[in-house]
PDB file of C-alpha atoms in Angstrom:
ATOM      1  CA  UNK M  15     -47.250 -39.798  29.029  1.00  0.00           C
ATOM      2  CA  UNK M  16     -43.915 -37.382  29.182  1.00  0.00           C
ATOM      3  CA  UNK M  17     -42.611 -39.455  26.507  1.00  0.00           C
ATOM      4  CA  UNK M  18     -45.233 -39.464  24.255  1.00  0.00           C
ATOM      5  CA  UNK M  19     -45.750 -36.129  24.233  1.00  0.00           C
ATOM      6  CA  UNK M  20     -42.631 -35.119  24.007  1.00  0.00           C
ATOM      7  CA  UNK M  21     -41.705 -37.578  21.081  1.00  0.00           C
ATOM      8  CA  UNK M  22     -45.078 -36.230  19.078  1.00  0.00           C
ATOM      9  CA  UNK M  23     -43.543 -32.717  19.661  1.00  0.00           C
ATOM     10  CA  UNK M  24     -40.243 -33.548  19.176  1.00  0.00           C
ATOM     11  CA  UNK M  25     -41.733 -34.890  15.503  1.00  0.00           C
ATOM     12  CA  UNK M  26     -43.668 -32.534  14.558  1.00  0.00           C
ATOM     13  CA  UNK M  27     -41.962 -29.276  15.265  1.00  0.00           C
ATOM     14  CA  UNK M  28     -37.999 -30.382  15.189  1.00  0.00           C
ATOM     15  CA  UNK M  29     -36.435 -28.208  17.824  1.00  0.00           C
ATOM     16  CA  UNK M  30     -33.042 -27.646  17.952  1.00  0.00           C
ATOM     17  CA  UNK M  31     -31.062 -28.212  20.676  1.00  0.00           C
ATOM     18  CA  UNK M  32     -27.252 -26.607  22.058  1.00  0.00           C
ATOM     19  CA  UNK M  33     -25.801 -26.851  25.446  1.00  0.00           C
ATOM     20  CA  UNK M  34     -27.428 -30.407  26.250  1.00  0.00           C
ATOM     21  CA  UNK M  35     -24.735 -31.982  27.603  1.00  0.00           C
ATOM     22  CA  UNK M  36     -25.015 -29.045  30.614  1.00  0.00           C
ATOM     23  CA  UNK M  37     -28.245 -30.533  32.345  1.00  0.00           C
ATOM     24  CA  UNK M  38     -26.614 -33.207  34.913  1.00  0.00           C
ATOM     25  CA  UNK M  39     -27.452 -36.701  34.220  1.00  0.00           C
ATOM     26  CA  UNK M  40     -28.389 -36.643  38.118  1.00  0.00           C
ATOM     27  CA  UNK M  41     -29.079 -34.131  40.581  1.00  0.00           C
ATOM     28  CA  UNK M  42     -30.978 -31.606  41.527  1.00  0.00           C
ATOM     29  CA  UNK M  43     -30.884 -28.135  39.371  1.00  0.00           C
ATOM     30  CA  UNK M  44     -32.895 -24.963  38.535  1.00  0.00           C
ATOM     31  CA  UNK M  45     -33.807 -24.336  34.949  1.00  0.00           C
ATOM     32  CA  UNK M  46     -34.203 -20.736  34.663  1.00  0.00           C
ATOM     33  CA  UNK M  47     -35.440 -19.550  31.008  1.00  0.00           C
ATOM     34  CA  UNK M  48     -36.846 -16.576  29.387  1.00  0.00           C
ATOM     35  CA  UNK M  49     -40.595 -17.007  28.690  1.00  0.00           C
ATOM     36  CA  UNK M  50     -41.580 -16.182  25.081  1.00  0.00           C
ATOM     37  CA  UNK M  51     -44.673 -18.521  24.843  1.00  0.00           C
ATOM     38  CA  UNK M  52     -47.368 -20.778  26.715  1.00  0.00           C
ATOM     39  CA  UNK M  53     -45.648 -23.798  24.710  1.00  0.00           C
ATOM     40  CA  UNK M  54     -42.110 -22.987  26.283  1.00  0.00           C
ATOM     41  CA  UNK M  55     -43.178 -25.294  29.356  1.00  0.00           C
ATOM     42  CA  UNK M  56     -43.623 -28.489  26.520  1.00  0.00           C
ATOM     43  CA  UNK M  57     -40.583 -27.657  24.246  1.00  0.00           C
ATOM     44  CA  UNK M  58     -38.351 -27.788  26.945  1.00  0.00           C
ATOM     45  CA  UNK M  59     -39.272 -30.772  28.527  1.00  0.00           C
ATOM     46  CA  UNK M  60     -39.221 -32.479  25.436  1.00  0.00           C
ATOM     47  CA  UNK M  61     -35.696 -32.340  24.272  1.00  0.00           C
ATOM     48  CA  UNK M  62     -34.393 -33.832  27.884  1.00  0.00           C
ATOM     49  CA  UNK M  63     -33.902 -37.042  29.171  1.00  0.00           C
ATOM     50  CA  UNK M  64     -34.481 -36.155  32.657  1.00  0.00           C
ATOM     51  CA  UNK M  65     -37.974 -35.031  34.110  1.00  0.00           C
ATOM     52  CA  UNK M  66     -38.358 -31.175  34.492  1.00  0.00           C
ATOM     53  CA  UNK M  67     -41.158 -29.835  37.089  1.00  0.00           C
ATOM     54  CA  UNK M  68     -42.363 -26.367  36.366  1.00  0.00           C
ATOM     55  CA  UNK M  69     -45.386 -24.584  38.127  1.00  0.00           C
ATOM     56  CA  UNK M  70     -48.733 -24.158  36.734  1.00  0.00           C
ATOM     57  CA  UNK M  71     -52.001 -22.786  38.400  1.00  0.00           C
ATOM     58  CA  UNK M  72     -54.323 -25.088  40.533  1.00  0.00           C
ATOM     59  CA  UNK M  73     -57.352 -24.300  38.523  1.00  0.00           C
ATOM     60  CA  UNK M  74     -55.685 -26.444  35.688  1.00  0.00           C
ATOM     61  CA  UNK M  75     -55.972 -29.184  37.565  1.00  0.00           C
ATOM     62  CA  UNK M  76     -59.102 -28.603  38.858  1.00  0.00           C
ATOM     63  CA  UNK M  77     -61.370 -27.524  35.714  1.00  0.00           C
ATOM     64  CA  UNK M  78     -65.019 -29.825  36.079  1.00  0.00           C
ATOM     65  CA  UNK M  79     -65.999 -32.015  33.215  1.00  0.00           C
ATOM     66  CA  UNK M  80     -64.116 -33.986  30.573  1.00  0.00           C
ATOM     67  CA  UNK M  81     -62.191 -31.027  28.922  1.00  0.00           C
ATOM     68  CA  UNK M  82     -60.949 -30.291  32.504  1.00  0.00           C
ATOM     69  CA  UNK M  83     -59.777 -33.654  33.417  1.00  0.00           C
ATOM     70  CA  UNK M  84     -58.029 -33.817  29.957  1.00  0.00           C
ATOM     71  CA  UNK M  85     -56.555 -30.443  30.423  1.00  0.00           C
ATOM     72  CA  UNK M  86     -55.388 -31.931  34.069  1.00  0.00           C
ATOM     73  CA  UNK M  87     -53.881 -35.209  32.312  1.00  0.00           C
ATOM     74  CA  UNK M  88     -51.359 -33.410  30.168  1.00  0.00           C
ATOM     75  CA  UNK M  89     -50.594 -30.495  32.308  1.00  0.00           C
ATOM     76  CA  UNK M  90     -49.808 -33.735  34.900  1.00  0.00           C
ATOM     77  CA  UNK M  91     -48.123 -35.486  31.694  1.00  0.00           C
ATOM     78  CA  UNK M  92     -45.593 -32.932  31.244  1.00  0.00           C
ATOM     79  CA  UNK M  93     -44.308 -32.491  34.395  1.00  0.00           C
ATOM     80  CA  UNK M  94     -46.211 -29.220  35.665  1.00  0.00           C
ATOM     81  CA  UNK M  95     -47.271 -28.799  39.574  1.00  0.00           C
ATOM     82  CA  UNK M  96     -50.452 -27.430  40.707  1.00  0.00           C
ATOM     83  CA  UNK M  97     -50.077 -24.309  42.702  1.00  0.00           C
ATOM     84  CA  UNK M  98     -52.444 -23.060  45.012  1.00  0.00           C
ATOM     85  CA  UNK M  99     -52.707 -19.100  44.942  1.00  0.00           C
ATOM     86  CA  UNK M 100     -55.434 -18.751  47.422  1.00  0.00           C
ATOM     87  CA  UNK M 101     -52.907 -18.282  50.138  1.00  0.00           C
ATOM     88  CA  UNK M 102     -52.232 -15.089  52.372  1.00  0.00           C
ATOM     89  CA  UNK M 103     -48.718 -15.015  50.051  1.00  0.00           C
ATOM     90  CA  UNK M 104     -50.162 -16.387  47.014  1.00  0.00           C
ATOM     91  CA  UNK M 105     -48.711 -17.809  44.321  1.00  0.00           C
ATOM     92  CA  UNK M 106     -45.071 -16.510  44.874  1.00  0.00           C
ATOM     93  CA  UNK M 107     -44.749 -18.369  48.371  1.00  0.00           C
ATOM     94  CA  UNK M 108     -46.669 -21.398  46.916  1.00  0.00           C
ATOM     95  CA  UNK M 109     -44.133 -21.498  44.169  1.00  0.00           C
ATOM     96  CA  UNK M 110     -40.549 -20.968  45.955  1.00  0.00           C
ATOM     97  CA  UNK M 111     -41.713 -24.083  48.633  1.00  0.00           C
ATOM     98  CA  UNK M 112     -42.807 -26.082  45.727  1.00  0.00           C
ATOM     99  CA  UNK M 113     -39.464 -25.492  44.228  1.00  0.00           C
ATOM    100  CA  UNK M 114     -37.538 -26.254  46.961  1.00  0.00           C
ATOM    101  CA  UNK M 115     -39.390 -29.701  47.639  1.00  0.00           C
ATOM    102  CA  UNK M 116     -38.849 -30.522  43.624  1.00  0.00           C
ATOM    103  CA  UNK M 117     -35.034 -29.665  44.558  1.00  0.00           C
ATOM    104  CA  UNK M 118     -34.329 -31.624  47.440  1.00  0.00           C
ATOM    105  CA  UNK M 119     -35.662 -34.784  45.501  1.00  0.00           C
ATOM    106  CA  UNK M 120     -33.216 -34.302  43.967  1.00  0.00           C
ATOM    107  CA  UNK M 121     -34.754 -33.314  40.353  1.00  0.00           C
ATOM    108  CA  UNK M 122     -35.072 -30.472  37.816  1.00  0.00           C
ATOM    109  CA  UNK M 123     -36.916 -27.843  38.718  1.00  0.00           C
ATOM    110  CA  UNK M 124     -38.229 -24.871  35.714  1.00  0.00           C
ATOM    111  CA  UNK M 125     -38.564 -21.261  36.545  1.00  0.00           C
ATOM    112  CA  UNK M 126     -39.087 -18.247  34.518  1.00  0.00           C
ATOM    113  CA  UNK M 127     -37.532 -15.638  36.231  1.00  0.00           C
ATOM    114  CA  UNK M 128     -39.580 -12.794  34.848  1.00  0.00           C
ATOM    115  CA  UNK M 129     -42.684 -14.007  36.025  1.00  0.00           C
ATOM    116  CA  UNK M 130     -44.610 -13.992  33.173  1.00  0.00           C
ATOM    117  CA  UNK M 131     -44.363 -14.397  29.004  1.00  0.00           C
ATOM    118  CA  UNK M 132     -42.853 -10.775  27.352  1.00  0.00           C
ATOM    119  CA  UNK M 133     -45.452  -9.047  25.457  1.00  0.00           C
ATOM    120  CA  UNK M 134     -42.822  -8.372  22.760  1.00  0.00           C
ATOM    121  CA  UNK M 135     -40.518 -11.002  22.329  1.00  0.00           C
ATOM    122  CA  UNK M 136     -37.336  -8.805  24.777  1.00  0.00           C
ATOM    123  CA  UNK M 137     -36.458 -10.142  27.863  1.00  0.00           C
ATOM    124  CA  UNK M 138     -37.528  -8.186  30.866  1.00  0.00           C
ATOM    125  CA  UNK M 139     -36.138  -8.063  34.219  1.00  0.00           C
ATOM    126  CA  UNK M 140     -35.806 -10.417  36.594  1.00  0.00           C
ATOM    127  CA  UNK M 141     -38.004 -11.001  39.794  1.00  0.00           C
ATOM    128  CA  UNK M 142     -35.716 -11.690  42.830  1.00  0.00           C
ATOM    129  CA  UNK M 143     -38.230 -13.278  44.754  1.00  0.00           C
ATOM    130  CA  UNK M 144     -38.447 -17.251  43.058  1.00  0.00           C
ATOM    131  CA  UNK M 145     -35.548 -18.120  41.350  1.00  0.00           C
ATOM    132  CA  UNK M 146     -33.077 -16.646  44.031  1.00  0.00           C
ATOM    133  CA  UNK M 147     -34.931 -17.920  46.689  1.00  0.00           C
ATOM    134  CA  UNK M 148     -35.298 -21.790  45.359  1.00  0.00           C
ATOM    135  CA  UNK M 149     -31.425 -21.532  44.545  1.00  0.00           C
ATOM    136  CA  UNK M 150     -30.004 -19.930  47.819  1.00  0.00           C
ATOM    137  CA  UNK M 151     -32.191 -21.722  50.125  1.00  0.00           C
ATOM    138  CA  UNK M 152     -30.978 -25.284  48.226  1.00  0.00           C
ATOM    139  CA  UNK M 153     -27.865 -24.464  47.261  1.00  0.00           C
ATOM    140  CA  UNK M 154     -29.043 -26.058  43.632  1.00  0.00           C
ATOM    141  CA  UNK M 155     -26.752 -25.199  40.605  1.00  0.00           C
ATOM    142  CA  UNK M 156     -28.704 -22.375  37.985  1.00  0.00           C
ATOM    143  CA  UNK M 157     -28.704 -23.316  34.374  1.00  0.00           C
ATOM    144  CA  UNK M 158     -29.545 -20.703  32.202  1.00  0.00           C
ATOM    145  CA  UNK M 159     -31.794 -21.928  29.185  1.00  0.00           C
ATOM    146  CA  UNK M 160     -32.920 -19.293  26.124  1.00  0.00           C
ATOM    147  CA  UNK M 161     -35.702 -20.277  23.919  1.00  0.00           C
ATOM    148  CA  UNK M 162     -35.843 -19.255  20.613  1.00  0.00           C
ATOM    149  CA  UNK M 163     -38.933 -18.316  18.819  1.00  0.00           C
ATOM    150  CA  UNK M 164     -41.669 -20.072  20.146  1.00  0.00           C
ATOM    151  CA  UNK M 165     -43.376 -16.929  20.418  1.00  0.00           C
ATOM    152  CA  UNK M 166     -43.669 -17.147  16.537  1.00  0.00           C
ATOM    153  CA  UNK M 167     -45.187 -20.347  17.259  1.00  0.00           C
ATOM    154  CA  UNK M 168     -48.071 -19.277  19.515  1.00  0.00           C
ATOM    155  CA  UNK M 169     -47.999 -15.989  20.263  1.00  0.00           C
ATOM    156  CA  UNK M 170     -50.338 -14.774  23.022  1.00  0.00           C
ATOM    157  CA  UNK M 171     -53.883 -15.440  22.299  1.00  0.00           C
ATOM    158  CA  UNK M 172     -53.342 -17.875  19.694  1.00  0.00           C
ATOM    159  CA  UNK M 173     -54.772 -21.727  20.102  1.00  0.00           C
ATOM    160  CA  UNK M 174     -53.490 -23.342  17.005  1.00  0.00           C
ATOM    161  CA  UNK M 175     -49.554 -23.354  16.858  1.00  0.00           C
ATOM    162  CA  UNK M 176     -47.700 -22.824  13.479  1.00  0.00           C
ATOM    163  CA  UNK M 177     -45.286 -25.824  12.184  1.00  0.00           C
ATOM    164  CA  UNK M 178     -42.028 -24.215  12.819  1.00  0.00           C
ATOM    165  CA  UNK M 179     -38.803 -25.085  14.355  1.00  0.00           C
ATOM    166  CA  UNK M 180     -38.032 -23.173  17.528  1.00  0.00           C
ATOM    167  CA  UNK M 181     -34.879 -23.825  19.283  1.00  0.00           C
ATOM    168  CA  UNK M 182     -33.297 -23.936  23.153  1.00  0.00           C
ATOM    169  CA  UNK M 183     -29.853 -23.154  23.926  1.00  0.00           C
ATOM    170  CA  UNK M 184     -28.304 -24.301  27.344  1.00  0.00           C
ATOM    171  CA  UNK M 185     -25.969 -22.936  28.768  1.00  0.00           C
ATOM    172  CA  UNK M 186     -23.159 -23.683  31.766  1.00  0.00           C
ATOM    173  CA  UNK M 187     -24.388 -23.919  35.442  1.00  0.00           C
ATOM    174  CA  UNK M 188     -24.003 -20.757  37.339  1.00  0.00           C
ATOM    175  CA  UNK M 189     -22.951 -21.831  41.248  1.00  0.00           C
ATOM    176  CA  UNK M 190     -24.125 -19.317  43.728  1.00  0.00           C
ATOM    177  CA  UNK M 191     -23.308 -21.735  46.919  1.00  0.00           C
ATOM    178  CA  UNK M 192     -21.382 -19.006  47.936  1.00  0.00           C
ATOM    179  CA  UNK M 193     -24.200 -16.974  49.377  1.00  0.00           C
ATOM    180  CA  UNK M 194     -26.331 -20.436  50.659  1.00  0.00           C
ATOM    181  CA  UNK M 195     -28.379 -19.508  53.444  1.00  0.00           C
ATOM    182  CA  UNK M 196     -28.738 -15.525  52.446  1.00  0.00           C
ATOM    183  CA  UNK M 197     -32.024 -15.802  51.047  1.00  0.00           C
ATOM    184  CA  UNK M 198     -33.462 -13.400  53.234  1.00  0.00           C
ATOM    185  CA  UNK M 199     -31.004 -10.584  51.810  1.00  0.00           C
ATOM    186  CA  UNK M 200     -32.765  -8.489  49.126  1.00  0.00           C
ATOM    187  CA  UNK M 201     -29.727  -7.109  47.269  1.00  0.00           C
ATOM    188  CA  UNK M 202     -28.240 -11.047  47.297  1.00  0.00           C
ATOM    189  CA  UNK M 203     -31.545 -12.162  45.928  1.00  0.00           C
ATOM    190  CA  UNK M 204     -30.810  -9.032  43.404  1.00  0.00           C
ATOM    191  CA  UNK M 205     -27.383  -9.880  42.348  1.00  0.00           C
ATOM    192  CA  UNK M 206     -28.298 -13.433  41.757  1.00  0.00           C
ATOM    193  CA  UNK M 207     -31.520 -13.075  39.913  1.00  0.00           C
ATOM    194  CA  UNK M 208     -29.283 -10.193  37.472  1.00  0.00           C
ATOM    195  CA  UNK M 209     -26.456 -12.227  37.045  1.00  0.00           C
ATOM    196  CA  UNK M 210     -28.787 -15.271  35.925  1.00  0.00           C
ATOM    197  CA  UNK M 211     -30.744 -12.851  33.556  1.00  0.00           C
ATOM    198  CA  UNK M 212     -27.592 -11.812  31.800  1.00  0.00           C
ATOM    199  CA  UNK M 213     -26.426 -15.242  31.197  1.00  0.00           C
ATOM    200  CA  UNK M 214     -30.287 -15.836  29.422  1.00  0.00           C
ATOM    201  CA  UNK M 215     -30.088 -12.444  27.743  1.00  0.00           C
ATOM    202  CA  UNK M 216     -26.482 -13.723  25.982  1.00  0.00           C
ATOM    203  CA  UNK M 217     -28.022 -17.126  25.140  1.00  0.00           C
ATOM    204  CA  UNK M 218     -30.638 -15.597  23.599  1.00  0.00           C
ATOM    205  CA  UNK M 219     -29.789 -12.518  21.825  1.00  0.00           C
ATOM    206  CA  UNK M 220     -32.807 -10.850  23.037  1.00  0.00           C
ATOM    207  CA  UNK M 221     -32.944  -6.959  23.727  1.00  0.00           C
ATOM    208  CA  UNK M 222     -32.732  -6.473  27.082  1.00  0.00           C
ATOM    209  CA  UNK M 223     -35.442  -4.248  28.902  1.00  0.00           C
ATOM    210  CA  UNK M 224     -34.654  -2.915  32.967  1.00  0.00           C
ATOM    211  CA  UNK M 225     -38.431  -3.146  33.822  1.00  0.00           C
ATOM    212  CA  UNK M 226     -40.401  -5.844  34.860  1.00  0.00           C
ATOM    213  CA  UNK M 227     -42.756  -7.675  31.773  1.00  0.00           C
ATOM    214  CA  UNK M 228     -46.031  -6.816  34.546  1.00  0.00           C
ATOM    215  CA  UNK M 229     -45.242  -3.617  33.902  1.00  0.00           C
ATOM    216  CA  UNK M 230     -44.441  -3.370  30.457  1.00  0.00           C
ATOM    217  CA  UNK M 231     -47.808  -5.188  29.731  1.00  0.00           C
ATOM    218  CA  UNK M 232     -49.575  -2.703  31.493  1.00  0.00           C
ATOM    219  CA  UNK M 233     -48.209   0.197  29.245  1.00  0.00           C
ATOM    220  CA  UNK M 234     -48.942  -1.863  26.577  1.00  0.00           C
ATOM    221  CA  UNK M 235     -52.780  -2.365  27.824  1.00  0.00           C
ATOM    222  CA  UNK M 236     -52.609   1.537  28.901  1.00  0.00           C
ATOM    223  CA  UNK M 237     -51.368   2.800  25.317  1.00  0.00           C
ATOM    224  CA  UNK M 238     -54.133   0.468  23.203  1.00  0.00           C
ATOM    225  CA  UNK M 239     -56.632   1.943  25.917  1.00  0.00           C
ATOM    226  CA  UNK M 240     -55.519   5.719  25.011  1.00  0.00           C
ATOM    227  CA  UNK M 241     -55.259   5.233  20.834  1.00  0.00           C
ATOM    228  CA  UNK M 242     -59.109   3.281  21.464  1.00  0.00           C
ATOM    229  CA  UNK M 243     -60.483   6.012  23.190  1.00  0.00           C
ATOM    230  CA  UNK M 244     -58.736   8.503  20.740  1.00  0.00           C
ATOM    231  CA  UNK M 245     -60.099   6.948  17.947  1.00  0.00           C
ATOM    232  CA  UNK M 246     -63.420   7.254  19.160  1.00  0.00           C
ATOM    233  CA  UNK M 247     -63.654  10.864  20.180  1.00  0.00           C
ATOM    234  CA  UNK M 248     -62.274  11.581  16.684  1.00  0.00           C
ATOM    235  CA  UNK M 249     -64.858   9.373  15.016  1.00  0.00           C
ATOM    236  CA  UNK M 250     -67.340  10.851  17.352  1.00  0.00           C
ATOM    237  CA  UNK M 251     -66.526  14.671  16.360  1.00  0.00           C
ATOM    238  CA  UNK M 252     -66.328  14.002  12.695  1.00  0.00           C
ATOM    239  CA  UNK M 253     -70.025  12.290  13.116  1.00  0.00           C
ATOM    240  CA  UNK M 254     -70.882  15.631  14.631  1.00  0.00           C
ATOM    241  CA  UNK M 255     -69.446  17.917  11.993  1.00  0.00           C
ATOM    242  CA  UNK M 256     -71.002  15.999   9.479  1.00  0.00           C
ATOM    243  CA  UNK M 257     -74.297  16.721  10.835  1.00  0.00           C
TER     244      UNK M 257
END
């Protein structure tokens, strides 16, 4: 089902591709990308030859009823792994052990390092907990992957994508064996997750931002919340002058 998805993608949108020959033709590696789009987890399995695992939430794989057993199918189809976030640790936890088992099968494991998809199209800061973790605690080689406008694609909210060609550069593998084992070591996990976000931020031109995209969303949110409510007391004292 990988390939058939892939291939329909592959034909109807075109992506282009740089830096392909940097994904090992065997091996286990971490494929750490910026996150500009919910389609970002197809494109990029589509243009390889070589299965790519990223994590999704359980509750796509557990929806009732024949849209949720569809929605299951293709999330299974292209490579994404349930995670349950019921834990004491959640997600987070859920995530790094999943990574590490997809690792030391010896495959490719997907991570966005900022934890969620920018609510402008920059690139945000890195978490240290995920990506640092997976790639300290396996010793697994870091490729840094930018995608390229599939936010103009589907932006956030949006069902129906827009025919358009986005496009993925790859870069070289970043080896951090060096600090193997020291996954316990905050300003490690720190350096690493930096040095992996600068590598993105120069394969993808983006602007870079030194807060988290959590964050930023929630100024976002905060700032619509404040203009809405401003609005409404203006429209609210002009109703009452009129009067």
């Amino acid at each position: 089902m990988k390939f058939s998805i892939g291939g329909s993608l592959k034909l109807a949108f075109r992506p282009w591709v740089e830096g392909l020959e940097n994904i090992p033709a065997e091996g286990p590696a971490i494929l750490a990308s910026n996150h500009l789009s919910f389609s970002d987890s197809f494109f990029l399995p589509a243009v390889l030859d070589r299965k790519v695992t990223f994590i999704a939430k359980a509750e796509y794989f557990t929806s009732p009823g024949v849209k949720g057993k569809l929605t299951a199918a293709f999330f299974k189809g292209v490579g994404q792994l349930p995670v349950d976030r019921s834990g004491a640790r959640g997600a987070g936890e859920a995530a790094i052990q999943s990574g590490i088992k997809v690792i030391e099968a010896g495959e490719l494991f997907g991570i966005y390092p900022e934890g969620t998809r920018s609510p402008d199209g920059r690139l945000y800061r890195g978490k240290p907990g995920g990506l640092a973790r997976v790639a300290l605690a396996t010793g697994a080689p870091v490729i840094p992957v930018a995608m390229i406008d599939t936010e103009k694609i589907q932006p956030p909210g949006k069902v129906v994508p827009k025919l358009m060609r986005p496009g993925i550069r790859i870069g070289k593998p970043l080896d951090f064996s060096r600090y193997h084992g020291m996954d316990n070591d905050r300003f490690i996990l720190r350096s690493v997750t930096d040095e992996v976000m600068y590598e993105i931020m120069k394969l993808s031109g983006q602007e870079y931002v030194d807060i988290y995209a959590t964050a930023a969303k929630r100024q976002i949110a905060d700032a619509e919340k404040a203009e809405k409510a401003a609005k409404t007391d203006k429209a609210e004292k002009a109703d009452g002058t009129s009067q």
